[in-house]
Short mmCIF file of C-alpha atoms in Angstrom, two decimals:
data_model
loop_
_atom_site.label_atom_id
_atom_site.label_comp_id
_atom_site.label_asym_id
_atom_site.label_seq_id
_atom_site.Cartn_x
_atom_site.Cartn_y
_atom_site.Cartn_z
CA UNK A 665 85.40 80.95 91.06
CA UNK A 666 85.96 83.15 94.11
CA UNK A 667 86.01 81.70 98.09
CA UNK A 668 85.38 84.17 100.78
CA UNK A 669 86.70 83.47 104.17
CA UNK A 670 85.46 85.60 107.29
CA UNK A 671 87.14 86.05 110.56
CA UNK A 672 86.94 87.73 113.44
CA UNK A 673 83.92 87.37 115.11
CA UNK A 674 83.20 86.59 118.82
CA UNK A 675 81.71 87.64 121.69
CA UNK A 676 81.61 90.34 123.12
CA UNK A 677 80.09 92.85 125.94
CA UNK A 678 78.17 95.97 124.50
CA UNK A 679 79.88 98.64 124.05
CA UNK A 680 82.93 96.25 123.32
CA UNK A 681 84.65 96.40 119.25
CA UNK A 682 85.48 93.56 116.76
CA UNK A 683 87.08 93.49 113.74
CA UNK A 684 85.64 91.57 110.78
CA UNK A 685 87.94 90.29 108.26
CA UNK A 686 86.91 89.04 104.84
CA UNK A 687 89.74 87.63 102.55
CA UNK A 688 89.14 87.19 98.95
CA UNK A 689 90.61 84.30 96.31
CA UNK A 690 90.60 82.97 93.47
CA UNK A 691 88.89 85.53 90.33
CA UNK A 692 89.47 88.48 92.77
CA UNK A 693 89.87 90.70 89.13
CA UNK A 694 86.31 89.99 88.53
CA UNK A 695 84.70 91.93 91.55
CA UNK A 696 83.90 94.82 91.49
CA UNK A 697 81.42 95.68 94.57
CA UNK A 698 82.00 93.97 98.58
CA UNK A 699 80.04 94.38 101.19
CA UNK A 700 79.17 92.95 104.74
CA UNK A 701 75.70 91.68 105.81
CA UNK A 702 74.09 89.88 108.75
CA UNK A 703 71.12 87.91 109.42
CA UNK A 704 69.43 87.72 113.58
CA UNK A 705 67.77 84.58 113.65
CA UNK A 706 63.88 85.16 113.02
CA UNK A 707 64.99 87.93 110.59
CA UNK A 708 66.23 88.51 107.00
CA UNK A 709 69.70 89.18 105.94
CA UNK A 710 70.33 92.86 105.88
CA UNK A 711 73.20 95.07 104.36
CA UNK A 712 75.69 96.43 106.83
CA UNK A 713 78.20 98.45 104.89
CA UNK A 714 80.02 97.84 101.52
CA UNK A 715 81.63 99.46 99.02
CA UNK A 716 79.77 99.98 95.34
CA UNK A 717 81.33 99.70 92.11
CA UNK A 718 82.63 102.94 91.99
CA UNK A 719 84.41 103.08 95.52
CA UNK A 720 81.99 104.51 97.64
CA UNK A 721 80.67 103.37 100.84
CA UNK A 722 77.30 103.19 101.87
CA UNK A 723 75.74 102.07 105.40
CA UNK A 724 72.66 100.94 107.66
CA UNK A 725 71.36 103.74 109.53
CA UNK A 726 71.27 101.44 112.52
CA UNK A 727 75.20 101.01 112.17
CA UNK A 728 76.48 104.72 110.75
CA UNK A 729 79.03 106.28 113.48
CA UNK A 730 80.11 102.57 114.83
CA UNK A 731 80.80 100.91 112.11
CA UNK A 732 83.59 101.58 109.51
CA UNK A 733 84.40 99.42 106.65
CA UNK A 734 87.99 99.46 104.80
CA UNK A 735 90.06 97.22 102.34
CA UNK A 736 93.02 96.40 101.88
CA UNK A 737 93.73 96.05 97.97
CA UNK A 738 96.94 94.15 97.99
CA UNK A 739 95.64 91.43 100.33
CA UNK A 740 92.27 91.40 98.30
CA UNK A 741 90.76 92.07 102.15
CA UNK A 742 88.13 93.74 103.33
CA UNK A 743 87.58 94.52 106.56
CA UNK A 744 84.61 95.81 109.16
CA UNK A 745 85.29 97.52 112.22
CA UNK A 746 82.46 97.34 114.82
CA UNK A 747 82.56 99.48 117.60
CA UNK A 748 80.13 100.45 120.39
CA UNK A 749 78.49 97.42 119.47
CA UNK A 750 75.06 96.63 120.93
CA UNK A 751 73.04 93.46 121.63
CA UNK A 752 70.68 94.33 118.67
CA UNK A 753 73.76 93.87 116.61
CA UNK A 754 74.06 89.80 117.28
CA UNK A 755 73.91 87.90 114.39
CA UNK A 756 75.44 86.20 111.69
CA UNK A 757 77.88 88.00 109.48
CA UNK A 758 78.58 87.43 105.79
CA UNK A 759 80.57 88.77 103.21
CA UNK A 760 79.89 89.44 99.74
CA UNK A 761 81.10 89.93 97.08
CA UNK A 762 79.51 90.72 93.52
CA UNK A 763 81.68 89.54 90.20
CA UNK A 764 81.46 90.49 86.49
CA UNK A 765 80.19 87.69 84.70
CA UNK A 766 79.49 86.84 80.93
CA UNK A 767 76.97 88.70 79.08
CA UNK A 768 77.63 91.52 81.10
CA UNK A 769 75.31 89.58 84.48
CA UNK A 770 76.38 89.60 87.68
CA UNK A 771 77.40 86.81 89.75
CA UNK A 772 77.02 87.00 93.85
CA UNK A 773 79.63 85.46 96.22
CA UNK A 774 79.25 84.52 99.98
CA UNK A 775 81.32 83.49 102.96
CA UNK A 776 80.13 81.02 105.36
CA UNK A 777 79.67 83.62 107.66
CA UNK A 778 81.19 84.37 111.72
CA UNK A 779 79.10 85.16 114.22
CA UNK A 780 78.99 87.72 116.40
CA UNK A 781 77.29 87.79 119.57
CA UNK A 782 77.20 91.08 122.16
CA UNK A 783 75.87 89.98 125.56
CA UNK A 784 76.96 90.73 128.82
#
């Protein structure tokens, strides 16, 4: 099994930053793709940046240039930067995670989740 725990969310005025943090246990060895998403209430979750299976990065247009993802490999963390943030950017964030499984599936992991909320 693998447990995701987020941090780092808030509130915060726009243009203001945050740091997401999203720490990984338990069969860490068996990911191989994380990524951050987010869900507005009345809307459906969307992807916000992660990193694929082979390293790269890929982004939402809506967040490319504010946003910068990053792990840290020894603390099996990854983390989301979020600056010049905007009030269109208020919702729920999640973490995910994606882990070999048997039979060569996939298996999807999720954090609870920390909001983040940018109002003035």
């Amino acid at each position: 099994q693998v447990q995701l725990v987020e941090s780092g969310g808030g509130l915060v005025q726009p243009g203001g930053s945050l740091r997401l943090s999203c720490a990984a246990s338990g069969n860490v060895l068996s990911l191989y793709a994380m990524g951050w998403y987010r869900q507005a209430p009345g809307k459906q979750r969307e992807l916000v940046a992660g990193f694929t299976g082979d390293g790269s990065t890929n982004y939402a247009d809506s967040v490319k240039g504010r946003f910068t993802i990053s792990k840290d490999k020894a603390k099996n963390t990854v983390y989301l930067q979020m600056n010049s943030l905007k009030p269109e950017d208020t919702a729920l964030y999640y973490c995910n995670a994606l882990g070999a499984a048997v039979g060569g599936t996939s298996v999807s992991h999720w954090g609870q989740g920390t909001q983040v909320t940018v109002s003035s």
